[in-house]
Every structure is written in C-alpha cells, then in structure tokens.
XYZ file of C-alpha atoms in Angstrom:
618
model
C 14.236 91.391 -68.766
C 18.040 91.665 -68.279
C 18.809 95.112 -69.437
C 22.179 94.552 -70.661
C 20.890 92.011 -72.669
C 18.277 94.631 -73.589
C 20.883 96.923 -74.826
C 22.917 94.138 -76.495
C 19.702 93.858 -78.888
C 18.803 97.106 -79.412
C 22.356 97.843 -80.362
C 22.181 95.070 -82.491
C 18.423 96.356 -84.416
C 20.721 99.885 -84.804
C 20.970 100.270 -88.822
C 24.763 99.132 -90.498
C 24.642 102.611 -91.495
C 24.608 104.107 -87.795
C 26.966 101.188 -86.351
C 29.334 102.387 -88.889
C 29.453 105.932 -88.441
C 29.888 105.099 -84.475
C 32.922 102.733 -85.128
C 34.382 105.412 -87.092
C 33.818 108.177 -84.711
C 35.164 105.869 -81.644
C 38.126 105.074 -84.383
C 39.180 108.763 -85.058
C 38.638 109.752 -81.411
C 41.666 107.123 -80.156
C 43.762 108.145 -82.823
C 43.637 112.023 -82.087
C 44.211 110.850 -78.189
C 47.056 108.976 -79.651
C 48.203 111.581 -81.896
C 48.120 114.068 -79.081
C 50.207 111.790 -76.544
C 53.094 111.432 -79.068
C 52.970 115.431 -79.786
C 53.650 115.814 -76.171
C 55.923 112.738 -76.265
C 58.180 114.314 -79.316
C 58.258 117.985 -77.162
C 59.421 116.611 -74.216
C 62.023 114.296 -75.443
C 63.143 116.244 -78.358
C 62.445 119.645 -78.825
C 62.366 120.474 -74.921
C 64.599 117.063 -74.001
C 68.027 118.641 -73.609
C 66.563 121.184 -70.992
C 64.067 118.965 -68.812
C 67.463 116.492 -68.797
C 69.453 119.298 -66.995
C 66.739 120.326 -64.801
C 66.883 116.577 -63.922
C 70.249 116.378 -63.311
C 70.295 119.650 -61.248
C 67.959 117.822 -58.814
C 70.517 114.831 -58.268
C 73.883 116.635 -59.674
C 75.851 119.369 -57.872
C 78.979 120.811 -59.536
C 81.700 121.120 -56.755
C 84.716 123.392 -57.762
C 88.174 122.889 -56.983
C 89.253 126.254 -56.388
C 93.460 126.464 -57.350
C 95.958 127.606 -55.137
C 97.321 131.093 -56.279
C 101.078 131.245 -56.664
C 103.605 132.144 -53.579
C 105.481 135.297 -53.890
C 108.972 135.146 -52.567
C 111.344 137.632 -51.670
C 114.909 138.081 -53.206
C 116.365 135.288 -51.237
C 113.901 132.585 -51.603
C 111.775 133.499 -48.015
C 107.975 132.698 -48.799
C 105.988 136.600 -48.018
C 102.635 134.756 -49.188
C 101.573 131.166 -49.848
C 98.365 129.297 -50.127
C 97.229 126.764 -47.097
C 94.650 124.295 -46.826
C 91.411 125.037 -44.471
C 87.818 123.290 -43.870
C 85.640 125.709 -44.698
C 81.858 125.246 -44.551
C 79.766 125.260 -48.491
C 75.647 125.387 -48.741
C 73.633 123.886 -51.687
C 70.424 125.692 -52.000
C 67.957 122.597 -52.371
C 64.677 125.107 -51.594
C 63.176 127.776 -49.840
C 61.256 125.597 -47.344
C 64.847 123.580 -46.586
C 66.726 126.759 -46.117
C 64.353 128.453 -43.183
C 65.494 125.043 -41.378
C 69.108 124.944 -42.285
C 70.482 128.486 -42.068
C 68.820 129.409 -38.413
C 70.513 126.071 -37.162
C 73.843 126.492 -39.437
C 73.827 130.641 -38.024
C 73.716 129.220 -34.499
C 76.965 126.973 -35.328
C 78.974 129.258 -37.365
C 78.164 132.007 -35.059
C 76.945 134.088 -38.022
C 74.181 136.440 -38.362
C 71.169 135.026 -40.557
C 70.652 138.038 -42.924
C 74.594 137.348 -43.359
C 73.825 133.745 -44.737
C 71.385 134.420 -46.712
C 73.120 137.608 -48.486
C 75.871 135.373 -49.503
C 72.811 132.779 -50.705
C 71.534 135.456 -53.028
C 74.528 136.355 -54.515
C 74.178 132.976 -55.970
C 70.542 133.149 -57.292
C 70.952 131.441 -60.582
C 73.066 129.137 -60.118
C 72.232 126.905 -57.260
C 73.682 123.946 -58.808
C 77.194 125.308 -57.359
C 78.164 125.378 -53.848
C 77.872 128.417 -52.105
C 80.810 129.422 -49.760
C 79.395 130.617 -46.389
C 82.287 130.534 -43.341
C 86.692 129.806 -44.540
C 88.439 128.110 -41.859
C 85.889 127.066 -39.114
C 87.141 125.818 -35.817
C 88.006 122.285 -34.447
C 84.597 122.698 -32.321
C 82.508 124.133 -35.695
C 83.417 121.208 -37.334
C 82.288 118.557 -34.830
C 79.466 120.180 -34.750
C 78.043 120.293 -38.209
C 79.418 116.578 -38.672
C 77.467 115.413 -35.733
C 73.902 117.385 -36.914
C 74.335 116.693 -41.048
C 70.880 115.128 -40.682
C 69.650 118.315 -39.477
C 72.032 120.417 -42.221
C 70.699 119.475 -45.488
C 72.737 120.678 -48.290
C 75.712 122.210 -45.880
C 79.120 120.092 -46.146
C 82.743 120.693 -45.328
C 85.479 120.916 -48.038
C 89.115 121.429 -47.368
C 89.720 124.400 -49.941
C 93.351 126.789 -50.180
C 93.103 129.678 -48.940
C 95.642 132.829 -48.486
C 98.607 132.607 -45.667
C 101.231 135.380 -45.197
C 103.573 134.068 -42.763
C 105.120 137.089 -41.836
C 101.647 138.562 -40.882
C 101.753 142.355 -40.439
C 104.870 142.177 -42.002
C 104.788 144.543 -45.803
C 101.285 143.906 -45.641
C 100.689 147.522 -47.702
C 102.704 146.102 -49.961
C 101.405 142.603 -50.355
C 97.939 143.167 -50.214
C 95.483 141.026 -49.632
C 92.742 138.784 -51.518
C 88.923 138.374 -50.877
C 85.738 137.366 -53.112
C 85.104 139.597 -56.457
C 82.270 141.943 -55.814
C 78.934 142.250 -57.708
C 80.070 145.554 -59.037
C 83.639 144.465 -60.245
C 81.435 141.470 -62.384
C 79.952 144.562 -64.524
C 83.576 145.373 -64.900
C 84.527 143.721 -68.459
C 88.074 143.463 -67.302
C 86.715 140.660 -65.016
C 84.507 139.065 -67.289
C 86.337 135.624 -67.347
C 85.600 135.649 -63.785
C 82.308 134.494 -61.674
C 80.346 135.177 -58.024
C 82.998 133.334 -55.182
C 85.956 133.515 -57.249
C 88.926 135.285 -55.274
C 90.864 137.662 -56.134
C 93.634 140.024 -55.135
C 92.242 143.353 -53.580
C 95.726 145.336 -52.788
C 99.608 145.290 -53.165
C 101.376 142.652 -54.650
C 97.924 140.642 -54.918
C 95.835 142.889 -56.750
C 98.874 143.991 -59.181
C 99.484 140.690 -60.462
C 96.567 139.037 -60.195
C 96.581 137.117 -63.537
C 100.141 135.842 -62.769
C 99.239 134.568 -59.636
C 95.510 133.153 -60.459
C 95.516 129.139 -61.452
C 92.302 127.725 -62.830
C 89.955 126.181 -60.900
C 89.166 122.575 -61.500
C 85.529 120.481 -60.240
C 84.159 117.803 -60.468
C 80.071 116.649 -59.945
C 78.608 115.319 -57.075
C 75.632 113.128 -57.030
C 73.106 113.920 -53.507
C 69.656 112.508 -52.625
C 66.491 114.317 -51.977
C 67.963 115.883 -48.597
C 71.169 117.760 -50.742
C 73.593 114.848 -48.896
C 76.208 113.445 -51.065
C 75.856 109.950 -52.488
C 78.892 109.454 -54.888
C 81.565 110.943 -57.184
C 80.620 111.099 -61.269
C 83.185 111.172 -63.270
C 86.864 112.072 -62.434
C 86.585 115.940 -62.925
C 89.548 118.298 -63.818
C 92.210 118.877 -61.901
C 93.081 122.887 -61.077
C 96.134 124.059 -62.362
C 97.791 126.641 -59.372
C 98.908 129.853 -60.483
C 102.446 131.047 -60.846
C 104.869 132.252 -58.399
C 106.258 135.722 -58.006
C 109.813 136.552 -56.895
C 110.336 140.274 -55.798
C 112.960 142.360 -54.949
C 112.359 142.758 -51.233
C 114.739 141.720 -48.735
C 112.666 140.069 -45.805
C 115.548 140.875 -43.354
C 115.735 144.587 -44.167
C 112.176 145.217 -44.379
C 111.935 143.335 -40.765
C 114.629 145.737 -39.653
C 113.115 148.843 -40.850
C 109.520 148.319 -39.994
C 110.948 147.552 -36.276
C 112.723 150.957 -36.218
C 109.669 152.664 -37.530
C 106.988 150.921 -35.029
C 110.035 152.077 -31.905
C 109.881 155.673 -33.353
C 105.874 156.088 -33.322
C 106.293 154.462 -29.311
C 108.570 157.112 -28.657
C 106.635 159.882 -30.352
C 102.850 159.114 -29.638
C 102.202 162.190 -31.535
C 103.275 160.494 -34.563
C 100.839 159.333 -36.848
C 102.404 157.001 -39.167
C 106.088 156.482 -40.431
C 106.999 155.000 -43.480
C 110.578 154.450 -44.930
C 111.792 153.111 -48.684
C 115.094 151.496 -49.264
C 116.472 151.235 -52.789
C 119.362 149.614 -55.019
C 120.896 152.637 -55.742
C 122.178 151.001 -59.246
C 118.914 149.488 -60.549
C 115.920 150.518 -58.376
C 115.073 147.596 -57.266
C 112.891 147.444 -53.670
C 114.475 145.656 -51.058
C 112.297 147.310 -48.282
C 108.908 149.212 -48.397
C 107.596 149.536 -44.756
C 105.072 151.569 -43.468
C 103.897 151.635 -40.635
C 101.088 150.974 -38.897
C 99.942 148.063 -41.278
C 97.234 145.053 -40.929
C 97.217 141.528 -40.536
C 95.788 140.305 -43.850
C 95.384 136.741 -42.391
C 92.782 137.811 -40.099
C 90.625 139.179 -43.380
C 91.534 135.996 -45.103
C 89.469 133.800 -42.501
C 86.617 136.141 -41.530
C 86.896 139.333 -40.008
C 83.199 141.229 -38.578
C 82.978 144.619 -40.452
C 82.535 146.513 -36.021
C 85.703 144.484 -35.573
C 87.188 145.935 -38.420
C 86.129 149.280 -38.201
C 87.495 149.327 -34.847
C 91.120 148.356 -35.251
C 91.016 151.378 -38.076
C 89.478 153.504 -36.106
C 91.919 153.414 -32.859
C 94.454 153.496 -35.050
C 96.053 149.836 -34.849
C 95.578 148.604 -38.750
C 96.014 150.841 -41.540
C 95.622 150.059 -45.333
C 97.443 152.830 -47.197
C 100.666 152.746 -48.057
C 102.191 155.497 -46.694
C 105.642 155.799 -49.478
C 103.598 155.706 -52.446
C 100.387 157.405 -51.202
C 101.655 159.421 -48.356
C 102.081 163.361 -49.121
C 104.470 165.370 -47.431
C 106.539 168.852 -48.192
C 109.797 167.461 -48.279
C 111.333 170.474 -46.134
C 114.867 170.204 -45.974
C 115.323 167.613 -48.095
C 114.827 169.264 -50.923
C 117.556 171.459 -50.977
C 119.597 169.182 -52.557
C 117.496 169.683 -55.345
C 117.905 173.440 -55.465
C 121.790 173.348 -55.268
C 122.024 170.463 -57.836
C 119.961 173.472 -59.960
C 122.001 176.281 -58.881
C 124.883 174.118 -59.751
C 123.698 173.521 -62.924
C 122.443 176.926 -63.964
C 125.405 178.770 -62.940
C 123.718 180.391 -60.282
C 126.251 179.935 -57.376
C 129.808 178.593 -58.027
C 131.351 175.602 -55.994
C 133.794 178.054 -53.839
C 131.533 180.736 -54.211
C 129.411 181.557 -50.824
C 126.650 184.163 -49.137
C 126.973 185.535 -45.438
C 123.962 184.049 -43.096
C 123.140 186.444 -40.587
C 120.583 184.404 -38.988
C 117.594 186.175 -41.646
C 117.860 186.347 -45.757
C 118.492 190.984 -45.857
C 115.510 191.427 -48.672
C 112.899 189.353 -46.769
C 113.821 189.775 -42.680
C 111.087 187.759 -41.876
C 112.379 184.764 -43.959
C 115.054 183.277 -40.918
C 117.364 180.416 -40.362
C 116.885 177.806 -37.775
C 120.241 178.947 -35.978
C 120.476 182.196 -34.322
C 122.655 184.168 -35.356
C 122.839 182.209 -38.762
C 125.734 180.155 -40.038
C 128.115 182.787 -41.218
C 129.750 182.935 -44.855
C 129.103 178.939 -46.411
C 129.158 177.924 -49.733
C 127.056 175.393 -50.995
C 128.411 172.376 -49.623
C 128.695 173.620 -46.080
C 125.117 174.850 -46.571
C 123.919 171.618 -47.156
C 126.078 170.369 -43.908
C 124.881 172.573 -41.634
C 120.927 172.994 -43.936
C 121.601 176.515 -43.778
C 117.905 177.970 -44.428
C 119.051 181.554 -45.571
C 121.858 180.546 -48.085
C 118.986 178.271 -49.822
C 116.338 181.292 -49.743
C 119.116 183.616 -51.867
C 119.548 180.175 -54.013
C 115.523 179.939 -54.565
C 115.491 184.120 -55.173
C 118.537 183.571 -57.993
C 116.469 180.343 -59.391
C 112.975 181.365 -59.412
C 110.139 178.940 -59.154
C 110.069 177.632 -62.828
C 114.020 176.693 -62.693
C 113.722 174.734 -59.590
C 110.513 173.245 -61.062
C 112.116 171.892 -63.995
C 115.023 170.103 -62.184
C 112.248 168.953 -59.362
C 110.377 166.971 -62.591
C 113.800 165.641 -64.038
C 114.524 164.139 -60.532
C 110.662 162.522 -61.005
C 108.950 164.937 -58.160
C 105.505 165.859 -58.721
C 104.883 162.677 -61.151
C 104.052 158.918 -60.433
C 107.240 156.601 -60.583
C 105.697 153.689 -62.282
C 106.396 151.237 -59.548
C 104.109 147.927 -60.250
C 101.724 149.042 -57.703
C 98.354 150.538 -58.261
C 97.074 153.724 -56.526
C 100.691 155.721 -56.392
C 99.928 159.512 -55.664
C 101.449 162.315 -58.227
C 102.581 164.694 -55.452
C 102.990 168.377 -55.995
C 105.569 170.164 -57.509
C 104.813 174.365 -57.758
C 105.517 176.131 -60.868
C 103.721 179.531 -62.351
C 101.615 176.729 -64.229
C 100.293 175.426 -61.444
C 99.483 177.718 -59.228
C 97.141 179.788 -62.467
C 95.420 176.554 -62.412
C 94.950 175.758 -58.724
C 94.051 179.850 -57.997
C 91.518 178.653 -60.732
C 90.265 176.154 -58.820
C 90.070 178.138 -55.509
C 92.880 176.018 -53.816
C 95.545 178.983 -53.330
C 94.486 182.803 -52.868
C 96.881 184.114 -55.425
C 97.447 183.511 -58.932
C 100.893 184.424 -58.910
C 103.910 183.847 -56.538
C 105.082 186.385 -54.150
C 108.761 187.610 -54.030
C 109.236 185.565 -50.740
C 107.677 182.309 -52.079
C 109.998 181.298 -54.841
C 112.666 181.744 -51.490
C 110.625 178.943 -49.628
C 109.772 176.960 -52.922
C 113.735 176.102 -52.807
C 113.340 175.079 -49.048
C 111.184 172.102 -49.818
C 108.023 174.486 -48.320
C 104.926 176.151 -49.872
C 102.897 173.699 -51.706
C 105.430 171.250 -52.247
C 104.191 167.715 -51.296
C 106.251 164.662 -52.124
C 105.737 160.999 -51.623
C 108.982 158.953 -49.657
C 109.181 156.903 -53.148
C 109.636 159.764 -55.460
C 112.081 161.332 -52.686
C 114.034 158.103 -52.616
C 113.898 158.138 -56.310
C 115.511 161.260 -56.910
C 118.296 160.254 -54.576
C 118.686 156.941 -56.239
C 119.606 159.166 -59.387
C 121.878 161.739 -57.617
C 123.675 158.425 -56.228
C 123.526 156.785 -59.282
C 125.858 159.660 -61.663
C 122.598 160.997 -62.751
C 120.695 158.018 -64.185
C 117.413 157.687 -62.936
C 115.942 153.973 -62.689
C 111.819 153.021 -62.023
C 111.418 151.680 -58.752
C 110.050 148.390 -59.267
C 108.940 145.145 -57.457
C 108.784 142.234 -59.152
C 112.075 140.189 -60.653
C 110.567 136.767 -61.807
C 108.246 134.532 -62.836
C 108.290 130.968 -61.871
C 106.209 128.187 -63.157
C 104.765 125.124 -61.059
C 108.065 123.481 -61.419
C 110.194 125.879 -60.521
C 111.356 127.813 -64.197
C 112.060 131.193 -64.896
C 109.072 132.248 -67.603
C 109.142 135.659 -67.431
C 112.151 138.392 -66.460
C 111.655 141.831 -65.305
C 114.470 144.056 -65.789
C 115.454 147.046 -64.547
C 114.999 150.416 -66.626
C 116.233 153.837 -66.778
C 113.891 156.456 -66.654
C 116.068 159.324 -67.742
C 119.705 160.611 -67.321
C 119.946 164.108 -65.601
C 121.092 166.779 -68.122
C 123.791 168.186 -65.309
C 127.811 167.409 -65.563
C 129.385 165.148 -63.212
C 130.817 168.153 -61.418
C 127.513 169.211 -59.483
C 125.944 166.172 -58.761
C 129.984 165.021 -57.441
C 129.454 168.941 -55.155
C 126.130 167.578 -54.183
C 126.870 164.032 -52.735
C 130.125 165.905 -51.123
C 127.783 168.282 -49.425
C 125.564 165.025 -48.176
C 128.481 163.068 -47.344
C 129.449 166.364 -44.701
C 126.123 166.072 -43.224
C 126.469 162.853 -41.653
C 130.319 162.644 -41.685
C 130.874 166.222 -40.259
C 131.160 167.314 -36.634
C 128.451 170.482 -37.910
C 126.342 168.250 -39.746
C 122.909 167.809 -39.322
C 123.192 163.608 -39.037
C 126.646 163.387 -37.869
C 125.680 162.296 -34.391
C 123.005 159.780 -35.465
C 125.779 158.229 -37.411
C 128.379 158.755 -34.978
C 130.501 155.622 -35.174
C 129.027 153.987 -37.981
C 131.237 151.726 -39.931
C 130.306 152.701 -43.321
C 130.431 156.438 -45.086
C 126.793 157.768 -45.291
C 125.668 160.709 -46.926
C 122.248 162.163 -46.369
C 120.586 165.136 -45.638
C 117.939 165.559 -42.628
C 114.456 167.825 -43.108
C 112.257 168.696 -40.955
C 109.285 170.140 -43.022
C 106.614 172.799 -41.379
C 103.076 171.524 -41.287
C 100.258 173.611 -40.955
C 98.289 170.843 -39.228
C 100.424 169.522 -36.263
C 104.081 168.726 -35.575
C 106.784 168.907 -38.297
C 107.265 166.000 -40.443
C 110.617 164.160 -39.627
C 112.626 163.381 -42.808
C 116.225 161.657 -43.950
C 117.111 160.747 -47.457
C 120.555 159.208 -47.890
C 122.899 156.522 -49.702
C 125.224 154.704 -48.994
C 128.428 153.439 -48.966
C 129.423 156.855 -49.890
C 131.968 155.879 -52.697
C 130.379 153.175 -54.635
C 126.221 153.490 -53.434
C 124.811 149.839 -53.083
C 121.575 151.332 -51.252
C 119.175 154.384 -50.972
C 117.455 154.851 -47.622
C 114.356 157.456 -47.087
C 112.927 157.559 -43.568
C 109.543 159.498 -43.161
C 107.579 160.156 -39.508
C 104.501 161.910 -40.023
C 104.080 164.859 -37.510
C 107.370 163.109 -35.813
C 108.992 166.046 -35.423
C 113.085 166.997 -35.782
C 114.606 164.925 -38.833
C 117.755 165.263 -37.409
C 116.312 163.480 -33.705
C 113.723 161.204 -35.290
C 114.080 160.139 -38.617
C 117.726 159.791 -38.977
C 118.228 157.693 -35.870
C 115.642 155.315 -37.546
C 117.317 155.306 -41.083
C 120.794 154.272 -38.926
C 119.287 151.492 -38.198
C 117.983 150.652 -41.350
C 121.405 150.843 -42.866
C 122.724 148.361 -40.543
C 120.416 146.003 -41.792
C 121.555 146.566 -45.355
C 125.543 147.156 -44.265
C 126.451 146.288 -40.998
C 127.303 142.610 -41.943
C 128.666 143.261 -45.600
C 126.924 144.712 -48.639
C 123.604 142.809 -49.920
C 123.699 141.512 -52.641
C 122.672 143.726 -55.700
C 120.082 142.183 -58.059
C 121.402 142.380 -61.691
C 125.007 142.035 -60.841
C-alpha cells in the first residue's frame, strides 16, 4: 500500500470537527509568524531606522574636514610675521581593529613614527571614527611616493593638502608670536573651548594664543564615499567651504626688531656668561611696540611640522631655544636704573632741591659700609649730576630722606610692581618693597625680618633689595617720564582686517594714568638722563659717542646674588621731542655701561639713524 496515499485517507476519515481545529491552528500560527516579522520590520525601519541608517552610512561615508587657514598677522608696515601655507600631510580612517594591526606597523615604518605614537593619536579619536584622524603634517617628497605606491597595503590612510602655520621670519619675535598646535584633552574640559573638538588647532603662545578667536576661520568638509578597504570612491555632495580667519596688524616694526634681536644674540657671543638678553622698544607718545626681542628664542616652524619631544628637550636643555619671554616674564632688580625713580620722588616731595647737593666721599657717613662705585666718591653733585655720573651715595641720603613707603608709591604710579596690561598672557607682577610687603612676605618665610633696617630703605632707592622689575614695566615708566608724565599701556595689536582687506576692528592707544608731579621734576629728570649719555662724566657718553641724535638714558648695573650683575639701559630718544623708548636687559651680562648700552646704540640706529619712524596714531 502506498503510504502517502495511506495518509491521504486517513486524513481524510479525520472528523470535520478535528480538520477544523487543525486549519485554524496552522491559520493563527502564520499569522503570529507574520505578525512578528512586521514588529521587527516597523523597529527597524521606524523606531530604530534613523540610527541603523547612520551606522550604514558610517560604513560607506567618511566626513573629511576642510580645516581654514587662520589669519596672517602683519607688522606696522605691511611685512607678513605669520601666514598659513599649504602641506600634504598624511590622515587615517579607523575602518577596524583587525585593519589597523596591518596598517599602522607598515604606515610607522614610512612615516618614521613610533607605533604607540600612532595609535595614541588613534585613541584620541575613539568615538568618532567617521572623521579623519591626523597622524604626520608635512611629510616628505620620498613619504609621499611611498604611501601612494603601497595604498593597497594602507587601507584607510590618504594624503590631503591641509594649511598649516608658516612664520617666515623663523626665530625671529617668536616669544612674541607664539606658536599653534592641536587642543589638548584637558583644555576640551575647559568650557572656554567648548565650541572646539579633538584635532582642531589652536594658538598655544604670543600673538597666537592671545587672539585666537580673531585669527580662527571655520572649518568647512565635505563627505567622502570609500569601499570595504576605507579607499575613496567619490565626492557626495558639494560640502561647505571654510571661511579663513581674520588678519592681525601689530605695532612691531620688523626692521627694528631684526636690528635689536641681532645686537642682543652679538652681546650673549661676547659674554658666554650671559644667560639671556632681552630688550623693549616703545612709542614714547602712545605705547605702541615696535620691537620686543628676547633672546634666545625658537623656531616655531619646526613645532609646526613635527618636532620629537628628545629633540626638543634637547635644544632647551643646551640652551639653544627658549620659550619665555624674557621683557614680560623676566625678573630683575633694576639697579641703577631706578634712581630715576627716586629723584623724580625726591623732586616731588621736596626732599632735595634742583641746585641743592650732598658731598660723596666715596661711602654714605651714617652707614660706612653703604659705598659708591668710585673711589673716592664723586664730590659735592646735585641731583642731576648724580644721575650723570649714578652717584651711589647721593641716592642712599635720597632713599634715607624718602623712606621705603615714599619711593614705593611713586615706583606704583610709574606701573612697577604691577602687570602693564599688554595683550599678552602670562606677564609677571614684579616686586616693588614697601612696609606692606615685607609684613606679608616675613609672613610667608621669604625675608628674615618683618621690618626694614635703617640701611635698607638707602638701597631700596638704588634699585637693590627685593626690587625685581620686568624690561616692559621699566620701559613703561620711561615711556611716561618721556612722555610729560602720561603713562600709556603697552600694547600690540592696531587692526583688524577682514578677508578682503577692511579695517573691522581699531585698537587705540590708552593712558593709564598721568603722574601727579609738575613739569619741573620730570623736565630735572630727563636733563639729568640727557647728561648721562651726552656728558664727557656720564655713564653712556662713550657708547653714544658720536651719535647723531640726543639720547638720554641712564645705565644700571644691578647686584645679583646668583652670578654676574645684570646689565641694564633705559633711555629715549630724540631728546627734545621723544619718538622712541629703548630698554636693553643682559641677564648676568655684567657692566650696563659696557654691555647693555652698546647694544641699545644700536637699537636706536635702527629706529633713528635713517630719519624718525613713523609714529602710529599720528
């Protein structure tokens, strides 16, 4: 008997009752199976649609920025100090863990990068794979033949051509220009940066860092569709253009700051005891910058491209690159300097008359030990011959008729001991002593009395015990004594131009304060400094011996505890209508009057050997 045919009956004898129930059950059964498919159907394409659509895409799509060029910044005359260039640079997109172990051993090889490297700039980017990730700026000719040759073996790498940070001048203001690199993970948890993401770049020092939000455009992209292997198959869609940031214009004069970091780098040859020499120059009307040099510097372009971290550390370490900015961070005691400070006050306070004068026997009679730097001593001067020949002992009976608190107070009108405001970040405060001060730092455990001594208000009015000044805030207080008292903020930047060349913003100057002294003493004060370089006694008159314009200045050369003196000169010039202010500083270089002042010649034969410069604001 066939058995199917056996079935066929015996289904057939089955009751109508039980064939039925089965049809129903069988019925039911496909429509729950049915029921359950479109469930799934309506999750996937609906409730979970718009997610599994952009994990689709993310296996086909990568988002490829176009970062924008930041704006140039361009000194007073028009010279470009920083620009933007174009470079291939090399860009990853993470496809998988099983591609990368392939990829980045090969790709280290090429690049000449470590692995761990690599992957640390991979994992900065955990999240969001779907961009690029930047792993080597600028690679070589050879590099580049290289990876174009292997791309089958280089899944997911590519070359872009991308803008990336030139300074043509190189070394040249680099403390003052700064330089850029990629935002840290810790600056991200900053909410000041919270428009910003992992890669972006951004200005780390100087000039850069400062106006960073002037000089940042906004990136533009556009997708990129790649096949299984991460290799690029075709544009979608036209993307958005970036939009390059704005341009700076400062106040520095590329020419002066060329001349005065050349005089400073042939004054640290000459003194290899030196270590480090900075020097300011100033409009004496309005404050502006035309030169901010120290020296030695660092070649920012060299960071730009790639720099190894023992590479790095070894160029600080022997001393060839240095970061700070020595006349805004640098502290000194201003020695000699200063004591145009304390006669401006003795002036002022009625403590010494203009014709009056004091007998210099080579030691100050109450305090023997207290001496001037010429044996013998200077004889009977009054106060302008005391600044001509810096007469130590005159300025210690000055600093006894004063007394700490009076000098203080005409120190912090000048702007010693405080920040200037210049549009620069990390500016030092400096020290200026008062009874105030030294309670609080006995306090602390930084002095070992709480009050003066007889003999220290003397030295407080030589620019000595505890005083420490920065070049900017000397150059500042010279730029008021120049200027008939009024005191002006150092600053930078002058303009802001757009893409097409407009003005949009202004920056212009201001007056910090006017110095509550009559024209008299601050006219007995720039006579005194005029006699130091234009006198046959004075302290810079054969550093200046010939020069074509009238100087005056005054020389210091301040004690320090740790080494060699520090070499200063602080001066303006021309003498009867100032156009500049000039403040030469050489750490540990020794005499002012043999190091420093020689320099700051030069320096004022940048600004006025071939005419005056041009004054911004007039």
């Amino acid at each position: 008997m066939n058995p199917l045919l056996g079935i066929g009956r015996e289904s057939q004898s089955l009751p109508p009752e039980e064939m039925k129930r089965r049809r129903t059950f069988f019925t039911f059964t496909i429509i729950l199976v049915f029921a359950a498919l479109s469930a799934q159907l309506f999750i996937l394409q609906v409730v979970n649609g718009e997610r599994y659509r952009r994990l689709s895409q993310e296996n086909y799509l990568r988002i490829t920025p176009i970062p924008a060029p930041r704006g140039d910044v361009l000194d007073r005359n028009g010279e470009i100090l920083i620009t933007s260039r174009p470079a291939f640079s090399v860009f990853y997109w993470y496809l998988d863990e099983d591609k990368a172990s392939e990829v980045i051993p090969h790709l280290s090889r090429v690049l000449e990068l470590d692995e761990e490297e690599i992957r640390d700039r991979i994992s900065r980017y955990k999240g969001r794979y779907f961009e690029p990730v930047p792993i080597a700026r600028e690679i070589t000719p050879m590099q580049y033949t290289a990876i174009i040759e292997d791309a089958p073996n280089l899944p997911g790498v590519f070359i872009d051509s991308i803008p990336i940070r030139y300074y043509p001048g190189n070394e040249l203001a680099s403390p003052v220009l700064g330089y850029v690199g990629e935002i840290t993970a810790s600056q991200l948890q900053d909410p000041r940066w919270k428009e910003y993401k992992i890669g972006d770049i951004i200005g780390k020092e100087g000039l850069e860092a400062y106006y960073q939000d002037i000089l940042r455009g906004k990136d533009g992209g556009y997708q990129v569709e790649v096949d299984y292997r991460g290799r690029p198959t075709g544009n979608i869609g036209q993307g958005i253009e970036p939009e390059p940031g704005n341009d700076l214009v400062v106040s520095l004069d590329s020419r002066i700051q060329k001349a005065a970091e050349e005089a400073l780098k042939s004054v640290l040859q000459e003194r290899p005891k030196a270590n480090g020499a900075s020097c300011v120059v100033l409009d004496a009307k309005n404050g502006g910058v035309l030169a901010m040099a120290s020296v030695p510097g660092f070649d920012p372009n060299r960071i730009v491209t790639g720099i190894s971290q023992k590479e790095l550390n070894k160029l600080v370490g022997d001393g060839e690159w240095r970061f700070s900015n020595l006349t805004t961070t640098g502290l000194y005691p201003p020695g000699s300097t200063f004591k145009v400070v304390t006669a401006m006050a003795a002036l002022a306070e009625g403590k010494v008359g203009t014709s009056e004068t004091f007998f210099d026997p080579g030691y100050h009679p109450s305090v023997p030990t207290l001496g001037c730097h010429k044996r013998g001593g200077h004889g009977a001067v009054d106060v302008k011959e005391a600044l001509e020949v810096s007469c130590n002992v005159f300025f210690y009976e000055m600093g006894r008729r004063l007394g700490v608190d009076t000098i203080a107070r005409y120190a912090e009108s000048l702007g010693l001991g405080q920040k200037t405001g210049i549009d620069l970040f990390g500016e030092n405060y400096g020290t200026v002593p008062s009874t105030e001060w030294k309670r609080e730092a006995f306090s602390e455990g930084r002095v070992a009395q709480p009050e003066f001594l007889y003999s220290e208000h003397m030295m407080v009015a030589m620019g000595q015990a505890f005083h420490l000044e920065t070049p900017l805030q000397m150059a500042s207080a010279v730029q008021a004594i120049a200027n008939d008292g009024v005191r002006m903020r150092p600053h930078l930047a002058r303009r802001v131009l757009d893409s097409d060349g407009q003005a949009v913003r202004e920056f212009l100057p201001e007056a910090l304060n006017v110095l509550d002294v009559g024209k008299d003493v601050l006219q007995t004060v720039r006579e005194g400094m005029r006699q130091v370089v234009s006198s046959v006694n004075g302290t810079a008159y054969w550093a200046f011996y010939g020069f074509p314009h009238e100087i005056a200045g005054k020389t210091g050369t301040a004690e320090n505890p740790l080494g060699e003196s520090h070499s200063w000169f602080v001066g303006f010039g021309p003498y009867e209508d100032p156009e500049v202010v000039v403040v030469v500083v050489v750490a540990q270089g020794g005499s002012g009057s043999a190091v420093a002042t020689p320099a700051a010649r030069a320096v004022f034969e940048a600004c006025l050997g071939q005419g005056t410069p041009a004054s911004e604001g007039r």
